[in-house]
Amino acid sequence: MPRMKRLVIFLVTIILAPTTLLAANSDSAYLFVYFTGNRKSEEAVRYAISTDGYRFRSLHNNEPVISSAVISSTGGVRDPHILRGQDGKTFYMVVTDMVSANGWNSNRAMVLLKSTDLINWKSAVVNIQQRFSGNDSLLRVWAPQTIYDKKAGKYMVYWSMKHGQDADKIYYAYANNDFTDLVTEPKQLYFSPNNGACIDGDIVEKDNRYYLFFKTEDGHPGIRVAVSDSVNGGYQLRPGEVQQTQNPVEGSGVFKLNNNEGYILMYDMYTTGKYQFTKSKDLQHFEVVDKEVSMDFQPRHGTVMPITATELSRLVSKYATAAGFMGTIHDPGIRKLNITMDTLQRTVQVMVKPGTDLKRMQPMFQLVPGVSITRIGKSDFSKGAVDYKVSIKGRPAETWSVKAVANNNTVLDGFYADPDVLYSAKTGKYYIYPTSDGFAGWSGTYFKCFSSPDLVTWKDEGKVLDLETDVTWAHGKAWAPCIIERKEGGAYKYYYYYTGEQKIGLAIGDDPKGPFKDIGYPLIDKHPAGVNRGQEIDPEVFHDPVSNKYFLYWGNGYMAAAELSDDMRSLKEGTLQLITPDKTFREGTTVFYRNGKYYFLWSENDTRSEDYRVRYGTADSPLGPIHVPANNMVIAKDTVAGIYGTGHNSIIQVSGKDEWYIVYHRFNYPNGIHWGRAAGYSREVCIDRMYFNEDGSIREVVPTHKGITR
């Protein structure tokens, strides 16, 4: 696959920021050092830059700027911390010497690095177990950081260590003048009142006091703060945690804003794959500022250091690429998650939203001093590609072409999955109710709704249910909702079934846009009789036009079905049946009725697999049994088009017509296939036309980028 090898894909999440005039020798910009994941190739130091402390863009195409193989004893490094020295021109970095694939109790060392230009680094490995006696039971050395001890006149390195069955504790030692070794015996820096585990220490000086931020490992992992008048001891714990999220967090980092407007506390929400930024003026009260933050990379446990314009210019000249800046292309009409770049051909292809006027589109870019991008000629994208000249100080200019393609898939902006579609007789509009995606481990907590007059243009109607605030019995893993409209006494009611923490709940509303009120308890919270595996997830609600009854279906690893009670709040006793069609059934049941037949659709394989796909069977009753035809594929991947992971669908019929559409999710295009199993956490919703053969069998759907036009 020679072309695939030379194709570089960028996931663009940056918003436009103007070029700022920076002072050459004062702190006017920021450098973010970080690593990106648990693969060995991801355990390396990377750089990103910002001119405002909120909007960061990676350098060197998000590739390592220092070779882990050269500087470490294990071949991998994590948790980089960077510090400007007291002389203002020397930089110190410390990293964990570790490859996580070897186990979390496999490393005994850290790496000390020193530089005068942020580009060339001298390094030394310090193995604590070998360097200092009495560490025979040492299991791990994690997350070192450095601070200058003004009283001692030395650089103090502090980190967490675990010995045997003892808890992780934060220690410190002083470095030599060359920053190549630790020359004092490690001493415990912080003493937990309950002797609980403490890791990821980060010390910030403010008003001659030292604030130690660290992660507790007991119970719910959180960020605590201890304060002292001395950098190397006497820390007293403050009450409470300072993170502003319910998600587990680690790797806190605090940096001061250059405009003197306070401090940023950031931390790694490691179960979601995201960072959170908070702002504080007093290091006691913190306000979430995520809406102001953007990155074109996904960092893990890093730190931010203010830099000067001169230093920024040096980094840009060394590590910036034309491709990197072309990857920041931005316009209201561009789908920012679906941008493809070919660095050899110097081309960028963007997908645009329905209704975008290609003649008037004016893309812009995020720039920094020393970089410019100018359009060559007119920007009428309806006539084909438009050329741009990219100039980076000290390098030859490059010409790049940008092509805009009017594709309707995906249909929703952002990461969403498990879409359920409804046509509302009340409003005459279509609605999609998806899983909110983009969270590692499917850890989303809320549901949204999108409306459309035509199945093509979709409006975000906001949240309709939030497990954290609206539900008492479940607070996470908000998955795979479904909805049905029912007319009751001249008014419409909406019954919204959903998954929360692998249980099935019900919320009810008076409008398809919500909000929906949970009934206060789960409808289904245990396996059906005879089932000892799988999960109680993925509800599907169906109105039988023949009997006028309502049915609920659910299950992962098994398909269960039951008639709903008259008030839709429970299952009718004695109606529950297991109707699993065959071994291909995984999850995601969908049911519809056409020409005397009941159609049952389901998803096969794991949603993290590129072979996640949809199959079907038919029955003469809404409770089965299900007959599975020999050729029963509904939709599957198309490798030529770069479409993978097509599954967990719903079906919509255009009212009064034999016109049918399949609404499904797929991996993000074009990036998902390169993310491994993580692609199953960042999916997007698509719609394609579905046809039937004369005998009523479903004709296999070929997934498209173009989608539907109506």
XYZ file of C-alpha atoms in Angstrom:
710
model
C 0.000 0.000 0.000
C 2.556 2.639 -1.120
C 0.046 5.466 -1.215
C -1.276 4.740 2.253
C 2.276 4.827 3.596
C 2.764 8.335 2.271
C -0.610 9.626 3.361
C -0.528 11.656 6.537
C -3.857 12.271 8.216
C -4.594 15.106 10.536
C -7.463 15.359 12.999
C -8.167 19.075 13.142
C -9.651 20.488 16.329
C -7.926 23.898 16.335
C -9.953 27.081 15.974
C -8.682 30.224 14.311
C -6.283 32.387 16.299
C -4.726 35.556 14.905
C -0.991 36.047 14.590
C 0.131 37.977 17.638
C 2.979 40.502 17.856
C 5.238 39.091 20.575
C 8.014 40.691 22.559
C 11.323 39.045 21.676
C 12.733 38.519 25.161
C 9.741 38.399 27.475
C 7.480 35.439 28.102
C 4.952 35.844 25.323
C 4.119 32.291 24.264
C 3.959 28.776 25.719
C 5.607 25.406 25.154
C 3.663 22.248 26.031
C 5.753 19.078 26.475
C 3.816 15.820 26.606
C 3.598 12.191 25.521
C 0.584 10.642 23.808
C -0.186 7.090 24.961
C 0.779 3.646 26.151
C 2.229 2.290 22.933
C 6.023 2.349 22.883
C 5.961 4.698 19.893
C 3.784 7.093 21.916
C 6.067 7.106 24.969
C 8.291 9.953 23.846
C 8.606 13.728 24.310
C 6.543 15.858 21.952
C 6.140 19.631 21.627
C 3.181 21.934 21.102
C 3.071 25.735 21.092
C 0.542 28.437 21.917
C 0.455 32.213 21.889
C -2.342 32.532 24.457
C -2.095 29.489 26.760
C -5.394 28.056 25.560
C -5.045 27.148 21.889
C -2.171 24.742 21.316
C -0.834 23.313 18.075
C 1.615 20.445 17.833
C 5.050 20.802 16.273
C 6.904 18.251 14.143
C 3.563 16.757 13.022
C 3.013 15.514 16.591
C 6.055 13.239 16.284
C 8.776 12.947 18.976
C 11.367 15.718 19.193
C 13.741 13.610 21.306
C 14.529 9.939 20.688
C 13.429 7.827 23.656
C 15.736 5.026 22.518
C 18.746 7.345 22.785
C 18.057 8.919 26.175
C 16.398 6.134 28.205
C 17.276 2.704 29.566
C 13.897 1.176 28.683
C 13.327 2.702 25.254
C 10.374 4.818 26.382
C 9.773 7.981 28.415
C 6.628 9.460 29.936
C 5.419 12.369 32.079
C 7.813 15.099 30.826
C 8.315 18.139 33.047
C 10.173 21.206 31.783
C 11.614 24.127 33.766
C 13.420 27.326 32.853
C 16.590 27.715 34.916
C 17.468 30.587 37.209
C 19.757 32.088 34.565
C 16.781 32.439 32.210
C 18.482 30.639 29.328
C 19.051 27.062 30.520
C 16.262 24.498 30.458
C 15.836 21.386 32.573
C 13.613 18.440 31.738
C 12.927 15.244 33.685
C 10.968 12.228 32.445
C 9.905 8.812 33.684
C 12.137 6.130 32.127
C 9.459 3.576 31.345
C 7.704 1.414 28.776
C 4.232 0.697 30.119
C 3.951 -2.534 28.129
C 6.545 -3.957 30.526
C 4.148 -3.418 33.440
C 3.392 -0.657 35.911
C 5.958 -2.027 38.365
C 8.799 -2.363 35.897
C 10.765 0.889 36.062
C 13.347 2.101 38.554
C 14.787 5.105 36.747
C 14.273 8.649 35.517
C 16.064 10.686 32.867
C 17.566 14.123 33.518
C 17.973 16.430 30.500
C 19.566 19.859 30.043
C 19.483 22.293 27.112
C 20.279 25.885 26.203
C 18.093 26.060 23.084
C 15.145 23.621 23.626
C 16.385 21.643 20.606
C 19.661 19.988 21.616
C 19.522 18.081 24.890
C 22.172 16.365 27.027
C 20.752 13.491 29.035
C 21.610 11.116 31.861
C 19.744 8.132 33.303
C 19.455 7.921 37.084
C 18.419 4.473 38.282
C 17.288 4.995 41.875
C 17.644 1.341 42.816
C 21.213 1.194 41.549
C 22.261 4.685 42.624
C 21.067 4.545 46.239
C 21.264 1.639 48.657
C 18.231 0.416 50.593
C 15.966 0.260 47.557
C 15.888 -3.489 46.983
C 12.078 -3.543 47.223
C 11.615 -0.568 44.881
C 8.911 -1.284 42.290
C 8.498 1.970 40.372
C 9.708 5.524 39.904
C 7.083 7.856 38.454
C 6.574 11.400 37.202
C 9.675 13.364 38.257
C 9.641 17.178 38.315
C 12.186 19.891 39.086
C 12.087 23.145 41.033
C 14.836 25.517 42.110
C 15.392 25.643 45.868
C 16.424 29.255 46.437
C 17.540 28.612 49.992
C 19.770 25.670 49.054
C 20.836 27.194 45.738
C 20.235 23.873 44.002
C 17.760 22.215 41.679
C 15.482 19.853 43.568
C 14.024 16.852 41.749
C 10.904 15.271 43.260
C 8.967 12.186 42.197
C 6.821 9.343 43.494
C 8.141 5.884 44.403
C 6.604 2.661 45.595
C 8.409 0.048 47.687
C 6.936 -3.415 48.120
C 3.478 -3.333 49.697
C 3.915 0.255 50.847
C 1.895 3.063 49.242
C 3.326 5.388 46.594
C 5.062 8.324 48.286
C 6.576 11.566 47.009
C 10.338 11.918 47.538
C 12.969 14.517 46.664
C 16.713 14.781 46.102
C 19.077 17.457 44.816
C 20.812 17.342 41.430
C 24.453 18.098 40.762
C 25.498 21.257 38.930
C 25.638 19.523 35.554
C 22.165 18.070 36.063
C 23.453 14.585 35.291
C 22.946 12.921 38.686
C 21.175 13.098 42.028
C 23.706 13.745 44.781
C 21.627 13.509 47.954
C 19.761 10.541 49.382
C 16.053 10.569 48.470
C 13.889 11.852 51.339
C 10.135 11.782 51.689
C 8.735 15.179 50.713
C 5.078 14.852 51.648
C 3.522 12.798 54.436
C -0.094 11.835 53.851
C -2.265 12.069 56.986
C -3.731 8.622 56.242
C -0.580 7.180 54.635
C -2.481 6.992 51.363
C -0.869 6.736 47.957
C 0.332 10.027 46.451
C 1.703 10.443 42.931
C 2.220 13.072 40.226
C 3.452 15.899 42.417
C 3.626 19.426 40.961
C 4.977 22.344 43.031
C 4.100 25.976 42.274
C 5.485 28.984 44.128
C 3.109 31.870 44.828
C 3.719 34.751 47.242
C 6.680 32.932 48.840
C 4.567 29.881 49.598
C 4.762 26.506 47.884
C 1.672 24.704 46.642
C 2.062 20.960 46.082
C -0.577 19.553 43.743
C -0.723 15.762 43.683
C -3.006 12.856 42.864
C -4.476 10.647 45.571
C -4.953 6.991 44.675
C -7.418 6.114 47.439
C -11.062 5.747 46.449
C -11.935 8.128 43.636
C -8.652 9.422 42.134
C -8.497 13.177 42.589
C -6.174 16.177 42.837
C -5.318 17.475 46.328
C -3.207 20.459 47.406
C -0.766 20.793 50.308
C 0.927 24.086 51.192
C 4.217 24.953 52.881
C 6.553 27.869 53.521
C 9.458 25.624 52.568
C 9.957 23.930 49.210
C 11.360 20.710 50.683
C 9.006 19.891 53.533
C 6.327 20.886 56.009
C 3.412 20.551 53.588
C -0.030 20.770 55.176
C -2.991 19.267 53.353
C -5.891 21.487 52.407
C -9.404 20.046 52.556
C -11.164 18.863 49.408
C -10.166 18.119 45.842
C -9.566 20.752 43.180
C -10.414 18.929 39.939
C -13.667 20.155 38.369
C -14.848 16.833 36.934
C -16.300 13.537 38.106
C -13.891 11.654 35.837
C -10.721 10.112 37.297
C -7.746 12.431 36.784
C -3.966 12.433 37.023
C -0.911 14.358 35.871
C -1.857 17.822 37.088
C 0.200 20.728 35.829
C 0.018 24.393 36.839
C 1.425 27.302 34.838
C 1.135 31.049 35.203
C -0.454 33.033 32.393
C 1.833 35.605 30.780
C -0.793 38.335 31.019
C -0.872 38.124 34.830
C -4.504 37.033 34.784
C -3.859 34.051 37.024
C -2.932 30.403 36.687
C -4.037 27.450 34.623
C -4.444 24.097 36.355
C -4.688 21.340 33.759
C -4.970 17.599 34.270
C -5.299 14.404 32.312
C -8.778 12.834 32.436
C -7.164 9.545 31.455
C -10.343 7.471 31.144
C -11.815 9.899 28.606
C -8.729 10.593 26.491
C -9.105 14.322 27.160
C -7.431 17.108 29.109
C -9.325 19.632 31.203
C -8.152 23.209 31.757
C -9.229 25.251 34.776
C -8.316 28.804 35.737
C -7.561 30.298 39.143
C -6.275 33.557 40.603
C -5.605 32.261 44.105
C -4.838 28.536 43.577
C -7.859 27.771 45.738
C -10.865 28.341 43.469
C -10.874 26.881 39.959
C -13.159 27.535 37.007
C -13.385 25.253 33.966
C -12.271 27.012 30.763
C -12.496 24.079 28.351
C -14.528 26.075 25.839
C -11.515 28.320 25.281
C -9.107 25.397 24.825
C -8.255 23.610 21.592
C -5.527 21.186 20.537
C -4.718 19.251 17.383
C -3.287 16.414 19.471
C -4.296 14.285 22.470
C -1.720 14.770 25.236
C -0.995 12.581 28.203
C 0.572 13.938 31.410
C 2.613 16.903 30.305
C 3.615 20.385 31.457
C 3.505 23.906 30.035
C 6.284 26.498 30.287
C 6.151 30.139 29.150
C 8.647 30.990 26.378
C 9.781 34.120 24.586
C 9.064 35.109 21.001
C 12.699 34.398 20.155
C 12.398 30.881 21.549
C 9.096 30.388 19.759
C 10.677 31.474 16.479
C 13.535 29.021 17.004
C 11.119 26.141 17.633
C 8.992 27.052 14.630
C 12.049 27.207 12.385
C 13.223 23.801 13.598
C 10.021 21.807 13.950
C 7.158 23.539 12.163
C 6.070 22.195 8.772
C 3.882 23.607 6.055
C 1.694 20.535 6.481
C 1.216 21.363 10.136
C -0.118 24.821 9.385
C -2.236 23.683 6.445
C -3.766 21.233 8.892
C -5.212 24.154 10.857
C -7.550 25.130 7.996
C -10.783 26.521 9.393
C -14.100 27.744 8.033
C -17.672 27.502 9.364
C -18.570 25.298 6.406
C -15.749 22.785 6.885
C -16.257 19.561 8.811
C -13.175 19.855 10.993
C -13.031 16.134 11.837
C -12.935 15.003 8.208
C -9.856 16.606 6.677
C -7.434 14.559 4.579
C -3.886 15.625 3.770
C -1.311 14.209 1.357
C 2.106 15.630 2.231
C 3.830 14.403 -0.924
C 1.265 15.832 -3.298
C 0.808 18.847 -0.983
C -2.949 18.600 -1.114
C -5.698 19.034 1.442
C -9.246 17.785 0.982
C -12.009 19.136 3.188
C -15.593 17.986 3.488
C -18.141 20.774 3.735
C -21.524 20.908 5.410
C -24.783 20.929 3.430
C -25.672 24.375 2.161
C -22.099 25.687 2.161
C -21.546 28.179 -0.654
C -18.292 27.015 -2.233
C -18.005 30.274 -4.149
C -17.847 32.311 -0.965
C -15.912 30.010 1.357
C -12.897 31.805 2.872
C -10.772 29.310 4.841
C -8.342 30.690 7.393
C -5.464 29.194 9.349
C -3.938 29.377 12.807
C -0.583 31.118 12.443
C 2.323 32.139 14.644
C 5.047 34.761 14.084
C 7.334 33.723 11.251
C 4.634 31.849 9.327
C 2.259 33.105 6.647
C -0.264 31.457 4.328
C -1.541 33.448 1.361
C -4.135 32.490 -1.214
C -3.037 32.344 -4.834
C -5.828 33.719 -6.984
C -9.559 33.657 -6.216
C -11.100 31.321 -3.639
C -13.964 29.857 -5.694
C -13.931 26.244 -4.542
C -16.847 25.359 -6.828
C -14.415 25.370 -9.771
C -11.911 22.997 -8.180
C -8.871 23.204 -5.931
C -7.549 26.543 -4.679
C -3.806 27.081 -4.226
C -2.069 28.598 -1.206
C 1.543 29.642 -0.606
C 2.993 28.641 2.780
C 6.024 30.610 3.988
C 8.031 29.650 7.073
C 10.928 31.892 8.043
C 14.236 30.430 6.885
C 12.679 27.880 4.510
C 11.610 27.841 0.862
C 7.929 28.620 0.333
C 5.622 25.725 -0.594
C 2.479 25.709 -2.717
C -0.444 23.641 -1.445
C -3.833 22.907 -3.028
C -7.097 22.767 -1.094
C -10.102 20.938 -2.524
C -13.598 21.163 -1.050
C -15.981 18.211 -1.416
C -19.712 18.478 -0.719
C -20.392 15.214 1.122
C -23.382 14.716 3.411
C -21.831 11.909 5.447
C -21.199 12.494 8.239
C -24.519 14.066 9.185
C -23.731 15.307 12.709
C -20.840 17.562 13.713
C -18.693 15.747 16.243
C -18.308 12.225 17.544
C -21.590 10.368 18.032
C -22.650 6.727 17.791
C -25.574 4.271 18.120
C -28.055 6.613 16.393
C -31.785 6.112 16.833
C -33.954 8.010 14.348
C -37.538 9.221 14.729
C -40.031 10.977 12.479
C -42.346 13.083 14.619
C -45.974 13.461 13.542
C -46.218 16.320 16.013
C -43.547 18.504 14.399
C -43.151 17.027 10.916
C -39.398 16.744 11.490
C -36.835 13.987 11.834
C -34.773 13.490 14.993
C -31.593 11.565 15.783
C -30.808 10.459 19.323
C -27.192 9.188 19.539
C -24.647 8.132 22.104
C -22.336 11.069 22.833
C -18.969 9.680 21.751
C -15.335 10.705 21.864
C -14.767 9.373 25.395
C -12.278 6.573 26.072
C -14.042 3.499 27.405
C -17.415 4.876 26.241
C -17.504 6.956 29.417
C -19.907 9.678 28.249
C -22.555 10.842 30.690
C -25.148 12.700 28.609
C -27.471 12.387 25.614
C -28.241 14.940 22.902
C -30.852 15.361 20.190
C -30.558 16.600 16.593
C -33.434 17.705 14.357
C -33.840 17.933 10.581
C -36.586 18.849 8.127
C -35.135 16.650 5.382
C -32.631 14.077 6.785
C -29.811 16.172 5.280
C -29.374 19.342 7.346
C -29.248 18.735 11.081
C -29.559 21.107 14.027
C -28.051 20.406 17.430
C -30.929 20.730 19.918
C -28.682 20.255 22.944
C -28.817 17.841 25.837
C -32.021 15.955 26.510
C -30.803 13.910 29.491
C -27.681 14.082 31.658
C -26.996 11.126 33.905
C -24.855 13.193 36.271
C -27.671 15.625 37.077
C -30.939 14.032 35.949
C -30.654 10.386 37.014
C -30.244 8.977 40.527
C -29.415 5.348 39.752
C -26.757 5.762 37.036
C -24.123 8.434 36.491
C -22.030 7.160 33.585
C -21.785 4.978 30.486
C -24.651 6.734 28.746
C -25.207 4.534 25.700
C -27.517 3.642 22.845
C -30.856 5.373 23.434
C -34.091 4.789 21.543
C -37.371 6.676 21.442
C -40.968 6.310 20.358
C -43.746 8.841 19.863
C -47.226 7.946 21.129
C -50.432 9.937 20.982
C -52.330 9.821 24.245
C -55.619 11.640 24.707
C -54.956 14.149 21.974
C -51.411 14.928 23.144
C -48.065 13.414 22.232
C -45.789 11.628 24.668
C -42.207 10.545 24.059
C -40.778 7.463 25.733
C -36.989 7.559 25.756
C -35.277 4.289 26.690
C -31.537 4.386 27.266
C -28.553 2.600 28.778
C -26.868 3.822 31.951
C -24.122 1.822 33.619
C -25.222 -1.333 31.737
C -28.814 -1.006 32.887
C -31.817 0.143 30.898
C -33.796 3.148 32.004
C -36.748 5.210 30.828
C -37.288 8.949 30.700
C -40.481 10.600 29.444
C -41.108 13.928 27.741
C -43.753 15.995 25.981
C -41.628 17.071 23.031
C -39.180 15.238 20.754
C -36.491 17.772 21.723
C -36.911 16.899 25.375
C -36.102 17.444 28.097
C -36.917 13.966 29.360
C -37.581 13.121 33.000
C -36.281 9.841 34.318
C -38.819 7.638 36.096
C -36.413 7.075 38.991
C -35.378 3.454 38.600
C -34.011 1.109 35.933
C -36.490 -0.960 33.951
C -33.960 -3.730 33.399
C -30.993 -4.308 35.693
C -30.236 -8.033 35.510
C -29.831 -10.886 33.052
C -32.964 -12.633 31.829
C -33.475 -16.126 33.221
C -31.177 -18.571 31.469
C -28.591 -15.930 30.468
C -25.222 -15.832 32.232
C -23.219 -13.542 29.969
C -23.463 -10.253 28.109
C -24.864 -6.915 29.222
C -28.240 -5.270 29.640
C -27.720 -2.569 27.019
C -28.939 -1.281 23.641
C -32.719 -0.992 24.039
C -34.992 -0.859 20.995
C -38.659 0.141 21.242
C -41.116 -0.901 18.520
C -44.781 -0.250 17.809
C -46.464 -3.166 16.057
C -48.918 -1.705 13.524
C -50.779 -5.024 13.354
C -51.577 -5.581 17.035
C -51.097 -1.942 18.168
C -48.868 -3.257 20.936
C -45.450 -1.942 22.003
C -42.366 -4.075 22.464
C -38.928 -3.592 23.968
C -35.769 -5.393 22.817
C -32.323 -5.343 24.395
C -29.130 -7.254 25.056
C -25.449 -7.732 24.316
C -24.514 -11.339 23.601
C -28.203 -12.223 23.635
C -31.385 -10.722 22.181
C -34.270 -10.390 24.598
C -37.787 -9.196 23.771
C -40.903 -8.444 25.792
C -44.211 -6.649 25.438
C -44.397 -3.326 27.249
C -47.130 -2.561 29.762
C -49.868 -0.127 28.831
C -48.071 2.753 30.575
C -44.763 1.862 28.856
C -43.010 1.780 32.245
C -42.560 -1.958 32.722
C -42.568 -5.303 30.921
C -45.761 -7.321 30.769
C -45.397 -10.341 32.957
C -44.877 -13.595 31.107
C -43.979 -12.038 27.747
C -40.177 -11.972 28.010
C -38.495 -14.227 25.470
C -34.955 -14.862 24.258
C -34.914 -14.659 20.458
C -31.182 -14.494 19.683
C -31.032 -15.115 15.912
C -27.605 -16.803 15.529
C -23.948 -16.614 16.554
C -23.360 -13.411 14.593
C -25.554 -11.451 17.005
C -23.556 -9.066 19.209
C -25.830 -6.124 20.059
C -27.794 -3.203 18.638
C -31.193 -4.712 17.822
C -33.380 -2.738 15.390
C -36.920 -3.767 14.395
C -39.276 -2.505 11.675
C -42.311 -3.771 9.783
C -42.767 -3.875 5.996
C -45.253 -5.710 3.766
C -46.323 -8.254 6.362
C -42.809 -9.041 7.596
C -41.007 -8.076 10.778
C -37.362 -7.248 10.100
C -34.758 -7.686 12.831
C -31.352 -6.059 12.349
C -28.348 -6.440 14.623
C -24.638 -5.655 14.811
C -21.924 -8.266 14.499
C -18.432 -8.098 16.074
C -17.029 -5.457 18.443
C -17.641 -1.780 17.720
C -13.866 -1.248 17.973
C -13.353 -3.610 15.044
C -13.220 -2.394 11.461
C -15.515 -5.372 10.708
C -18.352 -4.140 12.911
C -21.355 -4.560 10.574
C -25.088 -5.144 10.356
C -27.005 -8.346 9.541
C -30.728 -9.110 9.463
C -33.427 -11.725 9.748
C -37.206 -11.756 9.411
C -40.131 -13.084 11.425
C -43.908 -13.378 11.300
C -44.273 -12.002 14.811
C -42.651 -9.225 16.820
C -41.499 -11.911 19.265
C -39.963 -14.166 16.615
C -38.753 -16.742 15.945
C -36.291 -15.077 13.568
C -35.455 -16.657 10.227
C -31.924 -15.814 9.054
C -31.447 -15.812 5.261
C -28.247 -17.145 3.723
C -27.182 -13.735 2.409
C -28.153 -11.390 5.211
C -25.536 -8.621 5.213
C -27.109 -5.157 5.461
C -24.027 -2.940 5.574
C -20.284 -3.532 6.007
C -16.978 -1.732 5.531
C -15.801 -0.417 2.165
C -11.999 -0.420 2.216
C -11.725 1.310 -1.164
C -13.692 4.288 0.175
C -11.887 4.150 3.520
C -15.120 3.461 5.435
C -14.873 1.086 8.404
C -16.812 -0.042 11.460
C -20.303 0.417 9.970
C -22.797 -0.709 12.587
C -25.370 -0.108 15.325
C -28.090 1.299 13.142
C -31.698 2.354 13.091
C -34.109 2.505 10.140
C -36.451 5.282 8.999
C -39.228 5.153 6.421
C -40.324 8.332 4.685
C -43.946 8.789 5.651
C -46.364 7.453 3.048
C -43.622 6.111 0.780
C -41.746 2.863 0.316
C -38.554 4.856 0.807
C -36.162 3.659 3.494
C -32.908 4.887 5.005
C -30.356 3.311 7.303
C -28.836 5.529 9.990
C -25.607 4.064 11.380
C -22.232 4.910 12.804
C -18.756 4.291 11.412
C -15.149 5.009 12.348
C -14.080 8.608 11.919
C -12.995 9.275 8.345
C -10.164 9.473 7.506
C -8.409 9.058 10.856
C -10.193 6.218 12.636
C -8.612 3.286 10.847
C -5.193 4.512 12.066
C -6.238 4.639 15.735
C -6.517 0.908 16.383
C -9.276 -0.108 18.787
C -9.527 3.483 20.022
C -11.490 4.165 16.819
C -14.444 2.553 18.590
C -14.583 5.497 20.994
C -14.666 8.203 18.308
C -17.400 7.325 15.860
C -19.597 9.422 13.575
C -23.149 9.139 12.276
C -24.069 8.576 8.613
C -27.223 7.975 6.536
C -27.573 6.016 3.291
C -30.511 4.823 1.211
C -31.659 1.218 1.746
C -33.414 -0.818 -0.962
C -35.367 -4.069 -1.052
C -35.446 -6.790 -3.661
C -38.773 -7.955 -5.112
C -38.911 -10.893 -2.692
C -38.599 -8.535 0.285
C -34.968 -9.287 1.022
C -32.734 -6.349 1.906
C -30.237 -5.356 -0.755
C -26.810 -4.838 0.829
C -26.109 -1.151 1.366
C -22.824 0.270 0.130
C -21.746 2.939 2.646
C -20.908 6.275 1.060
C -19.316 9.614 1.825
C -21.860 11.413 -0.306
C -24.804 10.260 1.804
C -28.272 11.316 0.723
C -29.670 14.400 -0.988
C -33.362 15.253 -0.887
